[in-house]
mmCIF file of C-alpha atoms in Angstrom:
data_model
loop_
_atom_site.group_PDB
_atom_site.id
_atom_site.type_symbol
_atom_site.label_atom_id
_atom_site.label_comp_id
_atom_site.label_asym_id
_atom_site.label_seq_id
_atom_site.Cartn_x
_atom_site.Cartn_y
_atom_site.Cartn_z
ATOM 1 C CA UNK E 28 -8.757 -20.258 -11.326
ATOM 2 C CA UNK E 29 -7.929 -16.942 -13.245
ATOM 3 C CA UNK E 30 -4.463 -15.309 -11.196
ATOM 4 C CA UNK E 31 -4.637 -11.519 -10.127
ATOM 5 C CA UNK E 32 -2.276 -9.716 -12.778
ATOM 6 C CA UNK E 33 -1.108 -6.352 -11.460
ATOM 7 C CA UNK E 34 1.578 -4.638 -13.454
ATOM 8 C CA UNK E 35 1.984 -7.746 -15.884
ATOM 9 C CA UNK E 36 3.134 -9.773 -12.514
ATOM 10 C CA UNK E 37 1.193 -12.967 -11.944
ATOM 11 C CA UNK E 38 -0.511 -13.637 -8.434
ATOM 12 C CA UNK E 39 -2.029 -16.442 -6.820
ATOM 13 C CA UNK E 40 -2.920 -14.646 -3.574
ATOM 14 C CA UNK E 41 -5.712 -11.654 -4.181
ATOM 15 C CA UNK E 42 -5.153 -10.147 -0.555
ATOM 16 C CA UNK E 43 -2.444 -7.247 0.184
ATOM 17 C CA UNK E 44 -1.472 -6.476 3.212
ATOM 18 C CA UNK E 45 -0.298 -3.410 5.362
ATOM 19 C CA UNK E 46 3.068 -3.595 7.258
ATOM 20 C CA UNK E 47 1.453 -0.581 9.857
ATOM 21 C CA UNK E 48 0.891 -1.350 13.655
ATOM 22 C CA UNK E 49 2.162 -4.716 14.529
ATOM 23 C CA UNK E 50 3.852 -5.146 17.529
ATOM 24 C CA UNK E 51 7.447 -6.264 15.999
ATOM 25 C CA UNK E 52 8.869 -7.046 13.038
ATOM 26 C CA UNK E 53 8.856 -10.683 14.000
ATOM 27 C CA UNK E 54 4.628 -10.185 14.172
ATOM 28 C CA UNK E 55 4.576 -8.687 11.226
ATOM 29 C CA UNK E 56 6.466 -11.514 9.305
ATOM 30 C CA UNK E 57 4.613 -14.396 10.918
ATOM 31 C CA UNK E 58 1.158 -12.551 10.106
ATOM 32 C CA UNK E 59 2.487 -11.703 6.617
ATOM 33 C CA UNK E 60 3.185 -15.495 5.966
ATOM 34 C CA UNK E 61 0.251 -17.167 7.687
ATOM 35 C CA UNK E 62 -2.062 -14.701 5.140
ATOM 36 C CA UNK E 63 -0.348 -16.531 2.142
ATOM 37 C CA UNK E 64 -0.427 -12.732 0.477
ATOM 38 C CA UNK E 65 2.345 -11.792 -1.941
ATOM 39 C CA UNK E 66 2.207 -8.311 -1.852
ATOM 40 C CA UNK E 67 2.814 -5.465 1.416
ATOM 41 C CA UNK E 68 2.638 -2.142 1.425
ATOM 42 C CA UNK E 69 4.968 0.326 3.430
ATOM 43 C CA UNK E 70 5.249 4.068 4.228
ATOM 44 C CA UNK E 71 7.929 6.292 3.313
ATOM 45 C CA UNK E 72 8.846 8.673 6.215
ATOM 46 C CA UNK E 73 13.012 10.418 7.239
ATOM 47 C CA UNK E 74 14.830 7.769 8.937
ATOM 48 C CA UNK E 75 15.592 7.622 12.433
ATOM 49 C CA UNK E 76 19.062 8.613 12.544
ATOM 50 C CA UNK E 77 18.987 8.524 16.499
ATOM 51 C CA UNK E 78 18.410 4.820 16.607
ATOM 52 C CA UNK E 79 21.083 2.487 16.509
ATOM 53 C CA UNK E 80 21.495 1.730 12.771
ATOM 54 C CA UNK E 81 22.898 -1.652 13.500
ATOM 55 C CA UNK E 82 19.249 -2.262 13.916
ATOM 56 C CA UNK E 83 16.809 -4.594 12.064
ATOM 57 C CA UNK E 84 14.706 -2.664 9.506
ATOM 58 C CA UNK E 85 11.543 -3.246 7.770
ATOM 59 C CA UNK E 86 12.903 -4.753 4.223
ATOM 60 C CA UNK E 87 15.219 -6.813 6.038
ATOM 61 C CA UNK E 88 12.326 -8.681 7.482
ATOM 62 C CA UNK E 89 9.714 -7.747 4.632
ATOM 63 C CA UNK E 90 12.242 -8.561 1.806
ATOM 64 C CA UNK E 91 11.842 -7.669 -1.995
ATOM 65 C CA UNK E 92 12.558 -10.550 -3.099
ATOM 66 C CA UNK E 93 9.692 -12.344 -1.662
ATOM 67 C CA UNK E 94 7.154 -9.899 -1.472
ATOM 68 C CA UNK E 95 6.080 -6.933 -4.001
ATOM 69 C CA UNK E 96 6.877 -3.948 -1.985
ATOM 70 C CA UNK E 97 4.005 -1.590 -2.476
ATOM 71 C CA UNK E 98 4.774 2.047 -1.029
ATOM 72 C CA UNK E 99 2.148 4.463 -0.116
ATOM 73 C CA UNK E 100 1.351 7.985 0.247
ATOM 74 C CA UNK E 101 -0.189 7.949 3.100
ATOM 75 C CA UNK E 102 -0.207 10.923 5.150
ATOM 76 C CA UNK E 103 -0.042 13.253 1.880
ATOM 77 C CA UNK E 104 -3.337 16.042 1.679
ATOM 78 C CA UNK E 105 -2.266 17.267 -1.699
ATOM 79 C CA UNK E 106 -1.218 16.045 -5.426
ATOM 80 C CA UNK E 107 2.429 17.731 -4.673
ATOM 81 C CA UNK E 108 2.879 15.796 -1.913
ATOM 82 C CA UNK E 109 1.994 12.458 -2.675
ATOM 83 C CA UNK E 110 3.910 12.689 -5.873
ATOM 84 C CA UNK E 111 6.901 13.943 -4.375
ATOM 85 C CA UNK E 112 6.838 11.112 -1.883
ATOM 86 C CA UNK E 113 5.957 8.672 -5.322
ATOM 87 C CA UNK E 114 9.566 9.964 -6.628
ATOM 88 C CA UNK E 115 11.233 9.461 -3.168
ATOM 89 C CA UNK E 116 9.871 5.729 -3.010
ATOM 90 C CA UNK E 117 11.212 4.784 -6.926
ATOM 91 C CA UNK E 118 14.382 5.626 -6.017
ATOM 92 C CA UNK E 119 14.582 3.787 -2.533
ATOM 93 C CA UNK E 120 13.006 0.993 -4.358
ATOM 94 C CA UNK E 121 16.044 1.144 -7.053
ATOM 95 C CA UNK E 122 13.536 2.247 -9.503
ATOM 96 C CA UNK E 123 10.315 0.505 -8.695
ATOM 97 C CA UNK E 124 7.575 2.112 -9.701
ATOM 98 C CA UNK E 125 4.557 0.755 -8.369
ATOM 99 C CA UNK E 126 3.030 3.172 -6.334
ATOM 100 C CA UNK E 127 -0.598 3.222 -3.846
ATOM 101 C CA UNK E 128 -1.848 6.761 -4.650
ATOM 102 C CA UNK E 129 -3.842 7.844 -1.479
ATOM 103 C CA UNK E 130 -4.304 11.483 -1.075
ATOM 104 C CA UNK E 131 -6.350 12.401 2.259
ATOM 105 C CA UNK E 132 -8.939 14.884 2.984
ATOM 106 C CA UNK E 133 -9.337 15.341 6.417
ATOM 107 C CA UNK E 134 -7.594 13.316 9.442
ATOM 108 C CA UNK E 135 -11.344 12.399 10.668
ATOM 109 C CA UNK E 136 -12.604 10.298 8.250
ATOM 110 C CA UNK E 137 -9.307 9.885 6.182
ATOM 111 C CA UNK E 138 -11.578 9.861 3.079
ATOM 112 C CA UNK E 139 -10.069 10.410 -0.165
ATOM 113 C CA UNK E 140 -9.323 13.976 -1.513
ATOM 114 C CA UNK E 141 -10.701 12.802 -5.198
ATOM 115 C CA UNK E 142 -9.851 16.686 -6.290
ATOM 116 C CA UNK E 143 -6.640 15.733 -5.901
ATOM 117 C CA UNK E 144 -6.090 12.392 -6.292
ATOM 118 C CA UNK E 145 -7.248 12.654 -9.848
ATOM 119 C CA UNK E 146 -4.805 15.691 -10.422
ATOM 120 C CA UNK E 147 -2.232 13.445 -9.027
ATOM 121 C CA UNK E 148 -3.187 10.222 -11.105
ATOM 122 C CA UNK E 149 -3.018 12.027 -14.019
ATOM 123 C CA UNK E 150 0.648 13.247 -13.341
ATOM 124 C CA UNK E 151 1.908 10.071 -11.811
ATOM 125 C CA UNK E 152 0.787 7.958 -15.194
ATOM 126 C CA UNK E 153 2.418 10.350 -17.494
ATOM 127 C CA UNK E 154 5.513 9.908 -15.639
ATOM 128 C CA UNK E 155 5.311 5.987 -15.932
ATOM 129 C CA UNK E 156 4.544 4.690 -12.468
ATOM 130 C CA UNK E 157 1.941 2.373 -11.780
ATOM 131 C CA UNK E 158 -0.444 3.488 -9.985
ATOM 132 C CA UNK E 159 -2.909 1.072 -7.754
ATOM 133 C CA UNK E 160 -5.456 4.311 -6.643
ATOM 134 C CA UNK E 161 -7.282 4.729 -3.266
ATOM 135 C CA UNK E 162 -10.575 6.507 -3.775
ATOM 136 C CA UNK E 163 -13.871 6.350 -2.559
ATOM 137 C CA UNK E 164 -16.784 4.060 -3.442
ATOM 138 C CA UNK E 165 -18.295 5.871 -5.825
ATOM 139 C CA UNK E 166 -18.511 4.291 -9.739
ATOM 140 C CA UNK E 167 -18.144 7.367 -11.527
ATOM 141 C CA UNK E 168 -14.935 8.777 -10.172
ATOM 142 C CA UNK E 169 -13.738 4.642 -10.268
ATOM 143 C CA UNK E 170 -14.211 4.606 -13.860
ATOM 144 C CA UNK E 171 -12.232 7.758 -14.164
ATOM 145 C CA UNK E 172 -9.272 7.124 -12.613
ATOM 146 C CA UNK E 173 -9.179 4.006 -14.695
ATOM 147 C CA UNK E 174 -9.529 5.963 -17.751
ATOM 148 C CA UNK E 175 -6.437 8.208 -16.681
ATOM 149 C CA UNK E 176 -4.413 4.933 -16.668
ATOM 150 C CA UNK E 177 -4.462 3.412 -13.359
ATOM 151 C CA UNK E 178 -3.051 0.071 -12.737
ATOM 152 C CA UNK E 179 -5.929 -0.998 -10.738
ATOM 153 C CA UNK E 180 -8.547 0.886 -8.840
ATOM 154 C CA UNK E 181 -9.124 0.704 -5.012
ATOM 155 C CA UNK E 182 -12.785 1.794 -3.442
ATOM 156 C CA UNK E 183 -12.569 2.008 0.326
ATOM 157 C CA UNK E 184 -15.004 -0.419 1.805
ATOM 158 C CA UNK E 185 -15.649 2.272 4.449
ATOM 159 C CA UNK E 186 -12.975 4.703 6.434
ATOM 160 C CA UNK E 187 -9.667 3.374 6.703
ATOM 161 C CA UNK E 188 -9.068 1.333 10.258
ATOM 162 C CA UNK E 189 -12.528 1.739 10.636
ATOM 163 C CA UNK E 190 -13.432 -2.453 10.879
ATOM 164 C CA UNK E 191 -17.190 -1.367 9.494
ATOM 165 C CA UNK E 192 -16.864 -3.649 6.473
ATOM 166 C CA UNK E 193 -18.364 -2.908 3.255
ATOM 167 C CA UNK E 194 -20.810 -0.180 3.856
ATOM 168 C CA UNK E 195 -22.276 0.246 -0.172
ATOM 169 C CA UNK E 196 -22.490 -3.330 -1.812
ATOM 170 C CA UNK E 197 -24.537 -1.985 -4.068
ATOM 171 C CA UNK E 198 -21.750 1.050 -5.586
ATOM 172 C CA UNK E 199 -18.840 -1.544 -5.119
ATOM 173 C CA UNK E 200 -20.483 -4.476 -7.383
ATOM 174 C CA UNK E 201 -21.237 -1.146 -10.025
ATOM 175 C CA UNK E 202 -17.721 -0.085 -10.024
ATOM 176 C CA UNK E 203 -16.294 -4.305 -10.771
ATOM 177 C CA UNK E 204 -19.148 -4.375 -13.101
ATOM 178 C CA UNK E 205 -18.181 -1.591 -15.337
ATOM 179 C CA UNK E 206 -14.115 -1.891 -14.880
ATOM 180 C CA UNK E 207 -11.230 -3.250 -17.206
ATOM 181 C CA UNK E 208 -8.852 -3.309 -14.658
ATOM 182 C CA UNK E 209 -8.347 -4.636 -11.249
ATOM 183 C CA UNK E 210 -10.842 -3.439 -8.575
ATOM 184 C CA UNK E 211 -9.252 -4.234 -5.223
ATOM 185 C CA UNK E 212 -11.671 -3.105 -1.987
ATOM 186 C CA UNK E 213 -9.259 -1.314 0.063
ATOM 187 C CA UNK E 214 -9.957 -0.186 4.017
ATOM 188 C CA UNK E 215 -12.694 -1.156 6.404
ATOM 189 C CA UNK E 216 -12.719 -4.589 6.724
ATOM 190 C CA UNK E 217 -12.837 -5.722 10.416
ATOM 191 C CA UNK E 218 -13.440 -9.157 10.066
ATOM 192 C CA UNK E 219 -13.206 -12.309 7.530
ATOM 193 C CA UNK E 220 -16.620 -11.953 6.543
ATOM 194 C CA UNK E 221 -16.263 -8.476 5.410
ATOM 195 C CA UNK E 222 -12.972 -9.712 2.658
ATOM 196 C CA UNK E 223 -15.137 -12.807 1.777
ATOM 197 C CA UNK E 224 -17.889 -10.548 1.100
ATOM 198 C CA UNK E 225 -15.875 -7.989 -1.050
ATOM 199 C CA UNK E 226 -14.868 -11.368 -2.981
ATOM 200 C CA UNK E 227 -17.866 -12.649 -3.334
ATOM 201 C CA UNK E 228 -19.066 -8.688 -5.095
ATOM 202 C CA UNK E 229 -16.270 -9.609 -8.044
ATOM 203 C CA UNK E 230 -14.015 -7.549 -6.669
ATOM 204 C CA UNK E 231 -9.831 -9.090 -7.829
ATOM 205 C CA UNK E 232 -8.493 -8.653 -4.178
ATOM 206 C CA UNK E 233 -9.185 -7.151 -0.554
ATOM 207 C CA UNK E 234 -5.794 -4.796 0.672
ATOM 208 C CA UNK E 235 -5.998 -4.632 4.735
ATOM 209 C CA UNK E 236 -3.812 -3.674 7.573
ATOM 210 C CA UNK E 237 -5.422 -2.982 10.961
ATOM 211 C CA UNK E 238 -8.109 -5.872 10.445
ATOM 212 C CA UNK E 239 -5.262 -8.227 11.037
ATOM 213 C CA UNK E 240 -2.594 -5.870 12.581
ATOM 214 C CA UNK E 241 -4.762 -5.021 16.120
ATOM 215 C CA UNK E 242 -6.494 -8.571 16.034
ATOM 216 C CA UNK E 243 -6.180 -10.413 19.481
ATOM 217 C CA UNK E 244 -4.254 -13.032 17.720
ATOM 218 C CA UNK E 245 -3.136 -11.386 14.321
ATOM 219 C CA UNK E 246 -1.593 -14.215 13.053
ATOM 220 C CA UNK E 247 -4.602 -16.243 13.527
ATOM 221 C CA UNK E 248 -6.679 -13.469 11.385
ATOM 222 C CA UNK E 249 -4.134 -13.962 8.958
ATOM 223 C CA UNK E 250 -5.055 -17.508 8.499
ATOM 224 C CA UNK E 251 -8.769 -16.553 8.451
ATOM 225 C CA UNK E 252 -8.255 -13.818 5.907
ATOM 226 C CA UNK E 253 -6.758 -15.919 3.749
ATOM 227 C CA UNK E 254 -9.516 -18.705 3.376
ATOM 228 C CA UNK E 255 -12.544 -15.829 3.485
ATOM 229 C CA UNK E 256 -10.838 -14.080 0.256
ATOM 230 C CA UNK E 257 -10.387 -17.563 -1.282
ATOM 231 C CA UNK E 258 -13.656 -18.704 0.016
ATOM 232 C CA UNK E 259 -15.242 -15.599 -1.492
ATOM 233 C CA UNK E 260 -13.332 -15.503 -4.864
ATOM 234 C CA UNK E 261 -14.387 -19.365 -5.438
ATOM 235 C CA UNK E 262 -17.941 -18.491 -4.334
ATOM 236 C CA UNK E 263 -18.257 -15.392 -7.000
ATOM 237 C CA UNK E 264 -17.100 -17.575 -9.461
ATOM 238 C CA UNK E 265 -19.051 -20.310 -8.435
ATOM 239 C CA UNK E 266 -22.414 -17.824 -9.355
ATOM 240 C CA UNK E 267 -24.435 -17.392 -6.184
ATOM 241 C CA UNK E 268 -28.055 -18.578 -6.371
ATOM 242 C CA UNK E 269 -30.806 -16.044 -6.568
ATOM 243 C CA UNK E 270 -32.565 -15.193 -3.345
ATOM 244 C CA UNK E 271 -36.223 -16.778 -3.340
ATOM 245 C CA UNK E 272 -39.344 -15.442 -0.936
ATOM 246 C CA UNK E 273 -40.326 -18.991 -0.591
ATOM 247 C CA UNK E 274 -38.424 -22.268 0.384
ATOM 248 C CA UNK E 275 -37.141 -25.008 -1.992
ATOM 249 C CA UNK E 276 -36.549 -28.387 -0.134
ATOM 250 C CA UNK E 277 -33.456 -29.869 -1.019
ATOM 251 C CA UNK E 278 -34.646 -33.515 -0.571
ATOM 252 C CA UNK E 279 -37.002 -34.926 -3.400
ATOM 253 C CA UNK E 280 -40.610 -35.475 -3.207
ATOM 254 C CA UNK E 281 -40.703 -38.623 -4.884
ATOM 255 C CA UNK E 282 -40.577 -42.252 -3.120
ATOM 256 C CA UNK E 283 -41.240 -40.651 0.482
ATOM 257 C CA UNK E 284 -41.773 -43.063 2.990
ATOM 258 C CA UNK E 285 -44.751 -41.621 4.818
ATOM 259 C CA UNK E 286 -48.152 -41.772 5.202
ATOM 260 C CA UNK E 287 -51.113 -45.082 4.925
ATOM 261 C CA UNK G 3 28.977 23.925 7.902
ATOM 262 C CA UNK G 4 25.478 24.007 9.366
ATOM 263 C CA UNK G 5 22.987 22.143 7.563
ATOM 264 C CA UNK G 6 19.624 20.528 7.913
ATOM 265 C CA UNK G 7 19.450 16.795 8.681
ATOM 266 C CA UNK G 8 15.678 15.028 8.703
ATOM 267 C CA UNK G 9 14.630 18.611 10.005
ATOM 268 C CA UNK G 10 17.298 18.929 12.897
ATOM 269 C CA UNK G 11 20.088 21.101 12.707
ATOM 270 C CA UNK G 12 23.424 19.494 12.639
ATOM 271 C CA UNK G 13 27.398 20.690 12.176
ATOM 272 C CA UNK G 14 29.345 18.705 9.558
ATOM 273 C CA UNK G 15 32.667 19.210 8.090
ATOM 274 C CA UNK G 16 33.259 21.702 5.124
ATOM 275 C CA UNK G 17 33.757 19.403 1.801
ATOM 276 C CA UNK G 18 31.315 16.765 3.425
ATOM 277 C CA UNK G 19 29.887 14.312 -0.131
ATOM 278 C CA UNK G 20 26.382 12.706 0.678
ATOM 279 C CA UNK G 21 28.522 8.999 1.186
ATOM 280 C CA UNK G 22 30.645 10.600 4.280
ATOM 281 C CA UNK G 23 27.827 11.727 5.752
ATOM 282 C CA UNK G 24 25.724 8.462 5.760
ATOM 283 C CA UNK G 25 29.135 6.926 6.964
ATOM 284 C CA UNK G 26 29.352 9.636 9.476
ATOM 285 C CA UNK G 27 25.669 8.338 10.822
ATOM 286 C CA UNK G 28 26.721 4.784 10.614
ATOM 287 C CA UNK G 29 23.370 3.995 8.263
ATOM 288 C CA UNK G 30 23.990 0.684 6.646
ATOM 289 C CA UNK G 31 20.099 0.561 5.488
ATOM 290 C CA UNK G 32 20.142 -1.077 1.889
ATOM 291 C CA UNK G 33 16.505 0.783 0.994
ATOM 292 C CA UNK G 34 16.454 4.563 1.222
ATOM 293 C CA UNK G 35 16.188 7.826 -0.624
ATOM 294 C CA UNK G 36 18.071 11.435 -0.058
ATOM 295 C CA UNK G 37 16.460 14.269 -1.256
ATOM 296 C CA UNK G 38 18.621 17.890 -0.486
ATOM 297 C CA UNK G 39 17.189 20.865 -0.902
ATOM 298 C CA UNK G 40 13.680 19.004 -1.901
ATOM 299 C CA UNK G 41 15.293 17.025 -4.757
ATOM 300 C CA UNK G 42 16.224 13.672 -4.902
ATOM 301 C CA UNK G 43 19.929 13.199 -5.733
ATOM 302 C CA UNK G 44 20.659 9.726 -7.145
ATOM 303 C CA UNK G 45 22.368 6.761 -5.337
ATOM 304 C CA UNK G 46 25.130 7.194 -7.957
ATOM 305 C CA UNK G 47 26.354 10.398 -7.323
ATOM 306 C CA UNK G 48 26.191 10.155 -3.667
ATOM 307 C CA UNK G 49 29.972 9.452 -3.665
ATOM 308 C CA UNK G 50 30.507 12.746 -5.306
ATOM 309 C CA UNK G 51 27.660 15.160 -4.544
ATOM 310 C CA UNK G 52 29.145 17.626 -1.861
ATOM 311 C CA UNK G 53 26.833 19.216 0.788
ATOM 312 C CA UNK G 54 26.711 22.853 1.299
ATOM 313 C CA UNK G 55 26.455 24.992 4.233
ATOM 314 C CA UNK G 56 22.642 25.596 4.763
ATOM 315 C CA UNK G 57 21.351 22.754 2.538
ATOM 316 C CA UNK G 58 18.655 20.822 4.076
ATOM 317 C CA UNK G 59 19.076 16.667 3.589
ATOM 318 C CA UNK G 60 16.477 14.398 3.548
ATOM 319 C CA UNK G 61 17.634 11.196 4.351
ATOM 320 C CA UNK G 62 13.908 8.863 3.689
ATOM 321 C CA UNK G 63 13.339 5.158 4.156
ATOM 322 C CA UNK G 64 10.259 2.468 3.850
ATOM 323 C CA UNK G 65 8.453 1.861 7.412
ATOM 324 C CA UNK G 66 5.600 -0.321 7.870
ATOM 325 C CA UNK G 67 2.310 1.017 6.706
ATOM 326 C CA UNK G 68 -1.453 0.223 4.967
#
């Protein structure tokens, strides 16, 4: 089976996880390892200088050197923002540059600001980093941001922490249709069936926090997330069989033992 | 001096290089940025770069997030 490549890095695991609202640090860890994922992303936000800086933090748990460290922009409304916080995480990452792009709109909805994500893009690849881009579902503005030079492109499957799943099948299987680089379905899932169902599209990973994070038993829904992207991936590949008005009985006609 | 810590006022001693202060605050945090005055002053010259009365200091790290 073909490996995810993302910044000329080799992966055997196509989901990505979010390191946002677990309980502890120790939750986080156990979830992050039952999901088999190679890849988290973080925040970047001002230290707590008040708390006692003896301590555990984040990357101690979360380390580098297991896990690509992915930091985000979330929580920036405008280009200047998210690039300035792009610059901030290179340097805490001792020059990393492997960035999620995610510029907001609105706190409602949390749906892209494409105005300015594009703006942003366009800056951020001219000044080297690699950019794996948040945006909405729609093809047009997909293929666009991969023509700026994204690393890989990521359509919300619906609003972020929403747990709706994939709401447009149709736009999603468009934009892995048309693309040259990885299309990774980023925010909505709720449930395994939604990630196995974004596999099964062609898309070259699922990236989800909350799905798993607020789950009952998120280390359990780590497991399950795991096998449904795996499940899904092997089931695209596979080639689906087309859907048929009429019924087709698996058994064969011949040498029946019925009748006189 | 007065400066600007995370937002927050705060008194520190005239002559005060970036490395004192995070000493000062006791951060022993392997991952994290520090921007002054909105721009991002290199791990290598925090040994040497001096804080001035009034500057605001950014002192950033990673958190968990989606």
């Amino acid at each position: 089976m073909s490996k995810l490549i993302i910044d000329k890095k080799e992966y055997s695991s196509r989901l990505i996880l979010g390191t946002g609202k677990y309980k502890d640090f120790d939750e986080t860890k156990s979830a992050l390892e039952s999901s088999g994922c190679e890849m988290v992303t973080v925040a970047i936000r001002r230290m707590n200088i008040g708390q006692d800086q003896a301590s555990k933090n984040l990357l101690d748990y979360v380390t580098p050197d297991k896990y690509t460290i992915l930091p985000n922009t979330a929580g920036c409304y405008t280009a200047k923002d998210a690039i300035r916080t792009c610059e901030i995480a290179a340097e805490l990452l001792n020059g990393e540059k492997l960035i999620k792009l995610e510029v907001l709109s609105q706190s409602k909805t949390l749906f892209p600001d494409i105005v300015e994500t594009i703006k942003a893009a366009e800056i951020l690849v001219k000044k080297d980093f690699k950019v794996m881009v948040y945006t909405t579902d729609d093809p047009i503005v997909a293929k666009e941001l991969e023509n700026i030079g994204c690393e890989c492109v990521m359509p919300l499957g619906s609003a972020i922490g929403s747990g709706i799943g994939i709401i447009n099948e149709f736009n999603i299987r468009e934009i892995v249709e048309n693309a040259t680089v990885p299309i990774i379905v980023d925010a909505g899932v709720g449930t395994a069936s939604d990630a196995c169902i974004a596999m099964e599209l062609g898309c070259d990973g699922v990236l989800m926090n909350t799905a798993i994070a607020c789950a009952k038993e998120p280390n359990i829904m780590a497991t399950a997330m795991k096998y449904a992207v795996i499940a899904g991936r092997e089931a695209f590949l596979a080639g689906r069989i087309a859907k048929k008005q009429s019924g087709s009985p698996s058994s064969p006609k011949a040498g029946l033992v019925t009748g006189e | 001096m007065n400066i600007f810590l995370n937002n927050e006022p705060e008194i520190l001693s005239d002559g005060s290089t970036i490395k004192k202060l995070l000493e000062n605050k006791n951060i022993k945090n392997t991952y994290y940025a520090v921007e002054i005055n909105r721009k991002i002053i290199p791990k290598s010259h925090h040994e040497t770069y001096v804080i001035k009365d009034g500057d605001r200091v950014e002192i950033i790290t990673a958190i968990g997030g989606g």
